[in-house]
CSV table of C-alpha atoms in Angstrom, one decimal:
chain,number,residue,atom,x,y,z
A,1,UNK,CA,-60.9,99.3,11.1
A,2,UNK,CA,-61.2,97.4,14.3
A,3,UNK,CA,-64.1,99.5,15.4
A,4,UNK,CA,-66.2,98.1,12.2
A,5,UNK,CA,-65.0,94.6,13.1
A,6,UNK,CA,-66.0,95.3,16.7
A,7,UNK,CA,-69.2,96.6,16.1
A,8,UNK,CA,-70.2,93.6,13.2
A,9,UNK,CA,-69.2,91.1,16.0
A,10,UNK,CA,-71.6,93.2,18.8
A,11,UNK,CA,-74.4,93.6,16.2
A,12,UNK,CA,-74.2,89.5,15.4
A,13,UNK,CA,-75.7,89.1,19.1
A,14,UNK,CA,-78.8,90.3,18.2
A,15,UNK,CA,-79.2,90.1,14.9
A,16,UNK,CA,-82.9,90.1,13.1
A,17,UNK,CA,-83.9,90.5,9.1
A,18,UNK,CA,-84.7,93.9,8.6
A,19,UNK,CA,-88.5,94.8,8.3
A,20,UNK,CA,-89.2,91.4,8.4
A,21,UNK,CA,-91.8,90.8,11.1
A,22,UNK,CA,-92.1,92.2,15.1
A,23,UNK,CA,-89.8,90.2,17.0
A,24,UNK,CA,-87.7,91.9,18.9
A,25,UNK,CA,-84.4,91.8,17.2
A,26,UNK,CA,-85.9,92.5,13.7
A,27,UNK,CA,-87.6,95.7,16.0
A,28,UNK,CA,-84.4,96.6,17.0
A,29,UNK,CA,-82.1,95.9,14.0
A,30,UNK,CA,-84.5,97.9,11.8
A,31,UNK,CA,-83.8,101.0,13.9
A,32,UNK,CA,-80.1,100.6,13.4
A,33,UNK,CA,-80.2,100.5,9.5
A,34,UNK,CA,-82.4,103.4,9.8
A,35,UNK,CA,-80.0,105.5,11.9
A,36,UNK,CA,-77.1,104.7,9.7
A,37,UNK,CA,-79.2,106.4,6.7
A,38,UNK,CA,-79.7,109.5,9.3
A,39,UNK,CA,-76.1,109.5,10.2
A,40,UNK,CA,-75.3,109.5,6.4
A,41,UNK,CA,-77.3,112.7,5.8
A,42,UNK,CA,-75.3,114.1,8.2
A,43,UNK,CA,-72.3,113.3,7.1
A,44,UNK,CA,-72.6,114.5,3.9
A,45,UNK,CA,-74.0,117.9,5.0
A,46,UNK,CA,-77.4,116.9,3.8
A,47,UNK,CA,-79.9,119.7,5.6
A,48,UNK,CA,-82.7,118.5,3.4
A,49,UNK,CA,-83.6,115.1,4.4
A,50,UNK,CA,-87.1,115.2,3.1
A,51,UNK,CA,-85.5,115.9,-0.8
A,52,UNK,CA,-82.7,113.1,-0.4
A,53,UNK,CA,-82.6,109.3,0.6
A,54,UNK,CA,-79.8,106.8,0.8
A,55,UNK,CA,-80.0,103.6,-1.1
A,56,UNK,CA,-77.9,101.1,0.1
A,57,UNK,CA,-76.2,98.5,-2.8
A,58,UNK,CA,-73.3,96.3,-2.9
A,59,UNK,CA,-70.9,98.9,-4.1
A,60,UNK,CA,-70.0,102.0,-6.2
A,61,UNK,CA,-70.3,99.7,-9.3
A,62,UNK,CA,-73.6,98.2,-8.1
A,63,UNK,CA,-74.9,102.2,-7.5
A,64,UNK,CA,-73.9,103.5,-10.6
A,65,UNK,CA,-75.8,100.4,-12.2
A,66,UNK,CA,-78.5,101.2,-10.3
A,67,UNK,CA,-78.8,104.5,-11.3
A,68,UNK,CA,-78.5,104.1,-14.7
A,69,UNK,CA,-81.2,101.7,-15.1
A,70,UNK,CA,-83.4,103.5,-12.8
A,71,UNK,CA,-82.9,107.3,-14.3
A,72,UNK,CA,-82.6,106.9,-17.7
A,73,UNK,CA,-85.9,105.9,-19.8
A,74,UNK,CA,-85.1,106.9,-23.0
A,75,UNK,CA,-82.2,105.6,-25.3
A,76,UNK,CA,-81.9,108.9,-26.6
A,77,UNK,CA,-81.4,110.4,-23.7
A,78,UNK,CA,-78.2,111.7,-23.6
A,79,UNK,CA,-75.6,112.0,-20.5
A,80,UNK,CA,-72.2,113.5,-20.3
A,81,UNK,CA,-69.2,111.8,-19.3
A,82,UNK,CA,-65.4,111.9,-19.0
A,83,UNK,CA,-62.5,110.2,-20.3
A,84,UNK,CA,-61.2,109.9,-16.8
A,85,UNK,CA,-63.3,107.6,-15.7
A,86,UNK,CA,-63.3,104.0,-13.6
A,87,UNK,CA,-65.4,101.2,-16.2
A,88,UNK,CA,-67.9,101.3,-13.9
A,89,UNK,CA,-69.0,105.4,-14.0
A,90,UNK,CA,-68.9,104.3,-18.2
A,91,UNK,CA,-69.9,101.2,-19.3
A,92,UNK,CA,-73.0,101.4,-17.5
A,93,UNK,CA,-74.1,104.5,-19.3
A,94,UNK,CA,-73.2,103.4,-22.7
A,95,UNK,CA,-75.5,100.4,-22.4
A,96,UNK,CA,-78.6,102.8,-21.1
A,97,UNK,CA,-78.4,106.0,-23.9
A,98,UNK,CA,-76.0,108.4,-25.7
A,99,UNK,CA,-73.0,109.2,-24.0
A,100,UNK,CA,-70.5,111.6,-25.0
A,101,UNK,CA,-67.0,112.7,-23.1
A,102,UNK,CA,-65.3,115.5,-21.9
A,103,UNK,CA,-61.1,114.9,-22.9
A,104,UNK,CA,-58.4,115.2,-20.3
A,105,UNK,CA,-55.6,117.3,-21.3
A,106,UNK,CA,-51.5,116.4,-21.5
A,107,UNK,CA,-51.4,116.3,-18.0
A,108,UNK,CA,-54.6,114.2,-17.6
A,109,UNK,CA,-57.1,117.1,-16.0
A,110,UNK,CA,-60.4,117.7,-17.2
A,111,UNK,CA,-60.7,120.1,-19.7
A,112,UNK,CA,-63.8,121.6,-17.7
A,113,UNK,CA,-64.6,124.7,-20.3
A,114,UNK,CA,-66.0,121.4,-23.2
A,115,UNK,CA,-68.6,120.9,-20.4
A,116,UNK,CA,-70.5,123.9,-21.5
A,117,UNK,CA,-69.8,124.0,-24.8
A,118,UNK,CA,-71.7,119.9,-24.9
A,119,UNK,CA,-74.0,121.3,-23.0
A,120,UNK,CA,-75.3,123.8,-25.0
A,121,UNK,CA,-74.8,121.3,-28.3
A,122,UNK,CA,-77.5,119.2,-26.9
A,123,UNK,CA,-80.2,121.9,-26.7
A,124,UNK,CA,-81.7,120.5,-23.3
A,125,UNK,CA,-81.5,116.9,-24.4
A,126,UNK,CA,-78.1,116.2,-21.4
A,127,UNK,CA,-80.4,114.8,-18.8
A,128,UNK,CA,-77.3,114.1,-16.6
A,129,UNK,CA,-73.7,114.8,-16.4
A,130,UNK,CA,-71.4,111.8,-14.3
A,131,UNK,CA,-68.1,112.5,-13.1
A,132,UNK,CA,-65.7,110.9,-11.0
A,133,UNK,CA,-65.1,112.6,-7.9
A,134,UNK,CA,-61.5,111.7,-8.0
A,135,UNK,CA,-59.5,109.7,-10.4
A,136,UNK,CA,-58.3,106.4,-9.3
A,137,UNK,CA,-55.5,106.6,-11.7
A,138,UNK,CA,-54.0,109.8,-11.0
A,139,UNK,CA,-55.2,111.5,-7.9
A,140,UNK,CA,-56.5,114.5,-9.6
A,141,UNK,CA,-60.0,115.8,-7.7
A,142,UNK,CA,-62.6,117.2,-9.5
A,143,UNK,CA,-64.2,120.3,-8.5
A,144,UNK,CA,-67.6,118.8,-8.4
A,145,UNK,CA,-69.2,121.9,-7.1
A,146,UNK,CA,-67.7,123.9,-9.6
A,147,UNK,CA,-68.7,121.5,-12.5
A,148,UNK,CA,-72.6,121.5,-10.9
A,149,UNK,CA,-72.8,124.8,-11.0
A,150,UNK,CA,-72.6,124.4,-14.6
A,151,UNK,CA,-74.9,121.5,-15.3
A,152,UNK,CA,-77.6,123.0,-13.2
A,153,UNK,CA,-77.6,126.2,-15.3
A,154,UNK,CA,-78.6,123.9,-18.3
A,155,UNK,CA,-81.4,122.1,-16.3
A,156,UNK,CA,-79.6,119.1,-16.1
A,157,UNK,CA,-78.5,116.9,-13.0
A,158,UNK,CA,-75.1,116.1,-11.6
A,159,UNK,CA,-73.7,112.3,-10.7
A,160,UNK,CA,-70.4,112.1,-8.7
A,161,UNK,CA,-68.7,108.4,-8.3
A,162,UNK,CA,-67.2,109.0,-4.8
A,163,UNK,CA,-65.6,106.1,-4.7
A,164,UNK,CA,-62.3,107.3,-4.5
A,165,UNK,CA,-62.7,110.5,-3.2
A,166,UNK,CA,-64.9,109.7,-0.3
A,167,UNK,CA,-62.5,108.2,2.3
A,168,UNK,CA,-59.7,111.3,1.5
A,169,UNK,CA,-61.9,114.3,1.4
A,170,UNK,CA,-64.8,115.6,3.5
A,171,UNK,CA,-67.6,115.9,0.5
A,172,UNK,CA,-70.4,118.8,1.4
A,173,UNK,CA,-73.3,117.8,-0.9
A,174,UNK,CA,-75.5,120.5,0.3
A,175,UNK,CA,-74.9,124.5,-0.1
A,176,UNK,CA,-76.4,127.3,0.6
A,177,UNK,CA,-75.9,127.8,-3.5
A,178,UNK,CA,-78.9,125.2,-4.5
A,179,UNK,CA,-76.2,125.7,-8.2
A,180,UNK,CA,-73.8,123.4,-6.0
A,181,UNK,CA,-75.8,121.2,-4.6
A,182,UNK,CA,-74.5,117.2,-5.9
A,183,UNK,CA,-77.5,115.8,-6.7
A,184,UNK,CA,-76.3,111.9,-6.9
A,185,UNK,CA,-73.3,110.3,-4.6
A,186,UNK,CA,-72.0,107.0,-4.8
A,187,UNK,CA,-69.6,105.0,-3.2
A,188,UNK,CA,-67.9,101.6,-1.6
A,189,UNK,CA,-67.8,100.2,1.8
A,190,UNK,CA,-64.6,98.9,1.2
A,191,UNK,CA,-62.7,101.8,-0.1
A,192,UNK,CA,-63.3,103.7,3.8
A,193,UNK,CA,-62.2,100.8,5.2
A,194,UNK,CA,-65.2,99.0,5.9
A,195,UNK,CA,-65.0,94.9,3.5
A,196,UNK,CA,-68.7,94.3,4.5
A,197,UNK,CA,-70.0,94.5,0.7
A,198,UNK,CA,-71.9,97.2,1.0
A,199,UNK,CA,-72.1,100.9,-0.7
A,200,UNK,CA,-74.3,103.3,-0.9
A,201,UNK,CA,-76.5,105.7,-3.4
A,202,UNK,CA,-77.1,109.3,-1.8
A,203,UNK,CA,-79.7,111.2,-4.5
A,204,UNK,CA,-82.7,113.0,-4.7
A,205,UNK,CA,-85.8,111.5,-3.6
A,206,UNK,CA,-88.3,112.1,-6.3
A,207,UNK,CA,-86.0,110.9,-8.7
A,208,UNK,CA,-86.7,107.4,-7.6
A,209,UNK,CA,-90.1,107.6,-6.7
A,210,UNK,CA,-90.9,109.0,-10.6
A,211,UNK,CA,-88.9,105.8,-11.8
A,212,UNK,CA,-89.7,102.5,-11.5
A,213,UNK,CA,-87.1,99.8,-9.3
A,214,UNK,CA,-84.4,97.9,-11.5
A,215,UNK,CA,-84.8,95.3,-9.3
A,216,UNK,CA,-88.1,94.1,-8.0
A,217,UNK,CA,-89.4,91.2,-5.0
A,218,UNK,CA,-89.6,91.2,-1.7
A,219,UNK,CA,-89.5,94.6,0.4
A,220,UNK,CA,-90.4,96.7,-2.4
A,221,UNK,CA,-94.1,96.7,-2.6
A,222,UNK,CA,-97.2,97.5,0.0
A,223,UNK,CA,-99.2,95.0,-1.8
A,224,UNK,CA,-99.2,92.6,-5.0
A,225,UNK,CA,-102.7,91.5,-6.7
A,226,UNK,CA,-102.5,89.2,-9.4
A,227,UNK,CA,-102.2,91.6,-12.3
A,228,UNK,CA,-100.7,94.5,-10.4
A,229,UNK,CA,-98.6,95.8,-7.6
A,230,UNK,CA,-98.4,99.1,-5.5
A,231,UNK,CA,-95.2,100.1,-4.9
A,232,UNK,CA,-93.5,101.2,-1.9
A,233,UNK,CA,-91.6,104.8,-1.6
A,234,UNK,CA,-88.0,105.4,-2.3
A,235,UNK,CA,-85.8,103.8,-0.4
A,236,UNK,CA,-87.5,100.3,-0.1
A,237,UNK,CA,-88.4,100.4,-3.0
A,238,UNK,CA,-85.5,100.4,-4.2
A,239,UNK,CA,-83.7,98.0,-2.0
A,240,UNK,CA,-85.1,94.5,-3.3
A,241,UNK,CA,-84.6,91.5,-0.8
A,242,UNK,CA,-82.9,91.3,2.5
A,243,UNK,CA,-80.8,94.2,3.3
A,244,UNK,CA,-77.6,94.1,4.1
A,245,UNK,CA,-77.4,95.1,8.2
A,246,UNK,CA,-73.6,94.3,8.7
A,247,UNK,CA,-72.8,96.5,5.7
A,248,UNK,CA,-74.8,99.0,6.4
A,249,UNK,CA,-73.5,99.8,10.2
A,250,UNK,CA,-69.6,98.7,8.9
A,251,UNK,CA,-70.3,102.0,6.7
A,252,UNK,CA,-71.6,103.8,9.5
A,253,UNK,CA,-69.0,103.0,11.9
A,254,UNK,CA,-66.0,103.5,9.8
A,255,UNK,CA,-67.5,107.0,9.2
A,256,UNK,CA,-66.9,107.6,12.7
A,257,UNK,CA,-63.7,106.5,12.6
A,258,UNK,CA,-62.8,108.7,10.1
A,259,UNK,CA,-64.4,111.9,11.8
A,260,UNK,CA,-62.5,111.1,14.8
A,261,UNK,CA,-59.3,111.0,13.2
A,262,UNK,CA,-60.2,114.2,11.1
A,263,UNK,CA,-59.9,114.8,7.5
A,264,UNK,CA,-57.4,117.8,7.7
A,265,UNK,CA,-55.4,115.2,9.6
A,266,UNK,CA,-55.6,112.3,7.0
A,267,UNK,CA,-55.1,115.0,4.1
A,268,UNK,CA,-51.9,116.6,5.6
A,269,UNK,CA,-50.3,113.1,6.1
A,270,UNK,CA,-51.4,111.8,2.3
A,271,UNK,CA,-49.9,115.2,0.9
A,272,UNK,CA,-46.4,115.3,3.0
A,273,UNK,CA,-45.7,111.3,2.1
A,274,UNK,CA,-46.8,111.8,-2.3
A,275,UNK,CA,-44.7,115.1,-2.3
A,276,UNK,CA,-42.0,112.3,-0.1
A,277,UNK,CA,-42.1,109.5,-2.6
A,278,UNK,CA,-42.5,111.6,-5.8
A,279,UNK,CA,-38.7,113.3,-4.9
A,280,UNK,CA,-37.3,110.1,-4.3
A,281,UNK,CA,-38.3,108.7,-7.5
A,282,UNK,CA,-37.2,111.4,-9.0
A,283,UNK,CA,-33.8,110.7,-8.1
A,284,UNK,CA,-34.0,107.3,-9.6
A,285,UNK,CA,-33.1,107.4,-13.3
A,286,UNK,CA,-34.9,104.3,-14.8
A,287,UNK,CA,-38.4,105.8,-13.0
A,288,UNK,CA,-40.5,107.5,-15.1
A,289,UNK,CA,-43.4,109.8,-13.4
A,290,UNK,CA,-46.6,110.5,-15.0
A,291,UNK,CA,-49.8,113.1,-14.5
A,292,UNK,CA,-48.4,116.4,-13.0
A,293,UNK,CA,-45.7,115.7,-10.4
A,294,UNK,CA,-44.5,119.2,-9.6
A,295,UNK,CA,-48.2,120.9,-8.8
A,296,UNK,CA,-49.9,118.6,-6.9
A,297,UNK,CA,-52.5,120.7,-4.3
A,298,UNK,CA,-55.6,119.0,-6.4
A,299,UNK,CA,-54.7,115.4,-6.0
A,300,UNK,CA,-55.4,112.8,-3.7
A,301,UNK,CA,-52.4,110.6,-2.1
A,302,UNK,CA,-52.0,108.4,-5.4
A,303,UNK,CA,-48.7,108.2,-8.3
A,304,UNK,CA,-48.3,106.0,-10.9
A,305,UNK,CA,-45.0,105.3,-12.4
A,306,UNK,CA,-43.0,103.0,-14.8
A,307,UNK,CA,-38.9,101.6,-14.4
A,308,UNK,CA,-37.5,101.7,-18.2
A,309,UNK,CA,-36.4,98.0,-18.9
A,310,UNK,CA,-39.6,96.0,-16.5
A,311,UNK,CA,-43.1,95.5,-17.5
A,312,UNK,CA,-45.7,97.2,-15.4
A,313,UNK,CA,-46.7,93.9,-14.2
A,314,UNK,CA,-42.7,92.9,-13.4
A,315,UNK,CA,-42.5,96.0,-11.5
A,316,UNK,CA,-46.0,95.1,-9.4
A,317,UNK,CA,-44.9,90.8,-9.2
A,318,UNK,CA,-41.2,91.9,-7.7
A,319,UNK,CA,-42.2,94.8,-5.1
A,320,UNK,CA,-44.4,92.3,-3.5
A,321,UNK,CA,-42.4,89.1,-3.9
A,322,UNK,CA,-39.1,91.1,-2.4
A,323,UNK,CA,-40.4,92.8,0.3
A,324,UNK,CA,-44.4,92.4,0.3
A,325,UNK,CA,-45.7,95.6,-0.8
A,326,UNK,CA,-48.8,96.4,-2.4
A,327,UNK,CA,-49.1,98.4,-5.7
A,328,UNK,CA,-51.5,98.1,-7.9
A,329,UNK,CA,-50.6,97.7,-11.7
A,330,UNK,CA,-52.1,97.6,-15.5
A,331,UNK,CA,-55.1,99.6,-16.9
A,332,UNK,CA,-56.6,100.0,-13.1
A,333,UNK,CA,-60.2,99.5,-14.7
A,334,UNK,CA,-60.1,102.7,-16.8
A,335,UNK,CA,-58.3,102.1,-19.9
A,336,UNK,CA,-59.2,105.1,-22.1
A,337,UNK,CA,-57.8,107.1,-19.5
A,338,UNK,CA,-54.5,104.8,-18.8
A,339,UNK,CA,-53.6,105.3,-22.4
A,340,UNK,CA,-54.0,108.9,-22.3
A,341,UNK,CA,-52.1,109.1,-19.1
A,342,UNK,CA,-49.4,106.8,-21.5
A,343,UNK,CA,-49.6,109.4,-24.0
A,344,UNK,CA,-50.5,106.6,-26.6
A,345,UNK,CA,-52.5,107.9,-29.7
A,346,UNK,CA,-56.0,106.8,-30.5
A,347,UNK,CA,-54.9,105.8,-33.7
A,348,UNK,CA,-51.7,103.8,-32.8
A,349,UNK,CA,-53.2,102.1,-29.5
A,350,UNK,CA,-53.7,98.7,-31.7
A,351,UNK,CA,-50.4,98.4,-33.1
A,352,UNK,CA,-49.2,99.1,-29.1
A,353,UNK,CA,-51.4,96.5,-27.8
A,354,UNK,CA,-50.3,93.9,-30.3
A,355,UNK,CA,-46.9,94.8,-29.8
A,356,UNK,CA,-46.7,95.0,-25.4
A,357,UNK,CA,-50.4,93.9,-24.7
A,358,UNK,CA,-52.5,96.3,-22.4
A,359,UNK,CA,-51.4,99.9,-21.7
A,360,UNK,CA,-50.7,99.9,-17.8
A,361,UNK,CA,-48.6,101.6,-15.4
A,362,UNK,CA,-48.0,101.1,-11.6
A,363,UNK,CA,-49.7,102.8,-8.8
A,364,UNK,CA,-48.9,103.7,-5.3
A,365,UNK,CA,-52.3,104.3,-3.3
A,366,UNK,CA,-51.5,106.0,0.1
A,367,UNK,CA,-54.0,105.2,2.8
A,368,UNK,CA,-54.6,106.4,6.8
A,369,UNK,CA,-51.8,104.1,7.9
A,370,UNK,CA,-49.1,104.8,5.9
A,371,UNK,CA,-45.9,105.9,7.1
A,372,UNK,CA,-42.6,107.4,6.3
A,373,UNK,CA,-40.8,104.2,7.0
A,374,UNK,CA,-43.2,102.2,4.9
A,375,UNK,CA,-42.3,104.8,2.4
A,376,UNK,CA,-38.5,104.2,2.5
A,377,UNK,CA,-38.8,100.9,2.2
A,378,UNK,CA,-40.6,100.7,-0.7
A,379,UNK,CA,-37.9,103.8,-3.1
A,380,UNK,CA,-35.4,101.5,-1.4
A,381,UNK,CA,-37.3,98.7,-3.1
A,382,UNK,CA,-37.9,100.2,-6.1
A,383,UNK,CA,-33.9,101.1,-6.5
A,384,UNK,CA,-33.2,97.6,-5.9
A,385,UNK,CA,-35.4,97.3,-9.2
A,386,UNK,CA,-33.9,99.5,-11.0
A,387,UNK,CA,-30.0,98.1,-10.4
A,388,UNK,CA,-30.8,94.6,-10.6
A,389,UNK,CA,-33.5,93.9,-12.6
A,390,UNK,CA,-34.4,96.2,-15.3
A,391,UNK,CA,-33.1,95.1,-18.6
């Protein structure tokens, strides 16, 4: 956004190290990272600012990191996951505990009733339940308030990776149903438009003051002896070294930017130009669709597709050499769910990797700015593909 660039140049005037010292600028800079904490509350719907904090961290990966070396103490501990998620809301888990998965179906939705039934298999023993908000491979959104009212009942504590649902979606943590509250939110700058490398942790307060920091030095303590320390509160504590100011206010005021425009906007634009390029690729023989194409109210603006005859990776090489469009293509950093999505059997995924390498597809990923010209350009692109190129 322009505004985050603007507001990055402005702020470089009078830049000081947060809570580092009294000089003026440091005064002054410290009250800005403050108030973009206080505008994130907001924006989230948080009414309880005394139970939650916001942790600021490099990104969605670097949060869910975080939280699982900050929440989980016990390697029996056991959290619930899903086999729709990015690397980053799984790998860290598996390295912390126990984790176990909820599947997908044919179509690639969570089958949401295998929540319960874990749930109730672990006697008390789930401590947490992560989830992706939205899936970055096929669109599909969650309903995270649905699935917390579930993992409340059971006393245990809901995580939702926002990365991808946060900048298409207006996210209410906080309801008047304490059953649907989201107890843990993360997400990237970068993905709401804002390449400052920053993201931020929105979670319960006590949480991280009963835990001790996964990262320890300067600006997490009130005082160091030679054989001990006193830790600071949550989020200080928890925010080792100099924070990062620019990334901070980029998240703010890309926030703003988004508000103004309006989510009801952004959705209604996203929806009209997937349900757009979904018919025309229809149309085109050699284009094969995948995740469900013909109901598609509970997913975000994203569609992932393969020409008969190219490689994934063919397909993402020629749409940007030809007329400089952006796809993203492969196993999108969520491979167990790429290969289900591929309808590739656990037991024969070996003898498909030795044969055509990593399971991948090719993904379109609509943003604020896309338009129905940019759109015909790129199924006239992909025709082009699928006369002269695939084999």
């Amino acid at each position: 956004f322009k505004c985050v660039l603007d507001s990055i140049i402005n702020l470089s005037e009078y830049y000081g190290s947060i809570g580092r010292g009294a000089g003026q600028k440091a005064e002054v800079t410290t009250r800005i990272y403050s108030k973009t904490r206080e505008y994130l509350l907001d924006f989230f719907n948080i009414k309880d600012k005394e139970r939650y904090t916001v942790i600021y961290v490099s990104n969605a990966t670097d949060g869910i990191n975080t939280l699982a070396r900050v929440l989980i103490k016990d390697k029996n501990d056991v959290v619930i996951s899903t086999r729709m998620e990015h690397h980053s809301n799984d790998l860290p888990w598996r390295r912390q505990c126990k984790v176990d998965y909820i599947e997908v179906d044919e179509r690639g939705r969570l089958k949401i009733n295998e929540l319960e039934e874990k749930l109730i298999k672990y006697k008390g023993r789930v401590k947490y339940v992560t989830v992706t908000g939205a899936s970055n491979v096929t669109g599909y959104i969650n309903d995270i308030h649905k699935i917390a009212q579930i993992v409340h009942k059971y006393k245990a504590k809901i995580i939702v990776d926002g990365a991808q649902l946060v900048p298409h979606k207006k996210i209410c943590m906080y309801k008047k149903d304490s059953l649907e509250n989201i107890d843990f939110l993360v997400f990237s700058g970068h993905k709401i438009y804002a390449p400052f490398g920053s993201g931020a942790i929105i979670g319960l307060r006590e949480d991280f003051n009963n835990n001790l920091p996964d990262t320890k030095g300067g600006g997490t303590v009130e005082y160091v002896i030679d054989n001990n320390q006193l830790w600071l509160n949550t989020p200080e504590k928890n925010e080792a070294g100099t924070p990062n100011l620019f990334g901070a206010v980029a998240i703010m005021e890309a926030m703003k930017e988004i508000e103004k425009i309006g989510f009801e906007r952004i959705e209604k634009n996203e929806k009209e130009l997937l349900q757009y390029l979904i018919n025309g690729l229809k149309e085109l023989n050699r284009v094969k669709l995948y995740a469900d194409n013909d109901c598609i109210e509970d997913r975000l603006g994203i569609l992932v597709f393969t020409i008969d005859g190219m490689k994934y990776y063919e397909v993402g090489e020629k749409l940007s050499e030809i007329k400089a469009i952006g796809v993203r293509q492969g196993g999108f950093c969520s491979h167990p769910y790429t290969r289900r999505v591929l309808g590739i059997p656990n037991n024969q995924l070996q003898e498909y990797i030795n044969k055509n390498g990593i399971p991948g597809l090719v993904r379109v990923s609509l943003g604020i700015y896309n338009s129905k010209k940019e759109a015909n350009i790129f199924l006239e692109t992909v025709e082009l593909l699928c006369r002269r190129y695939a084999r």
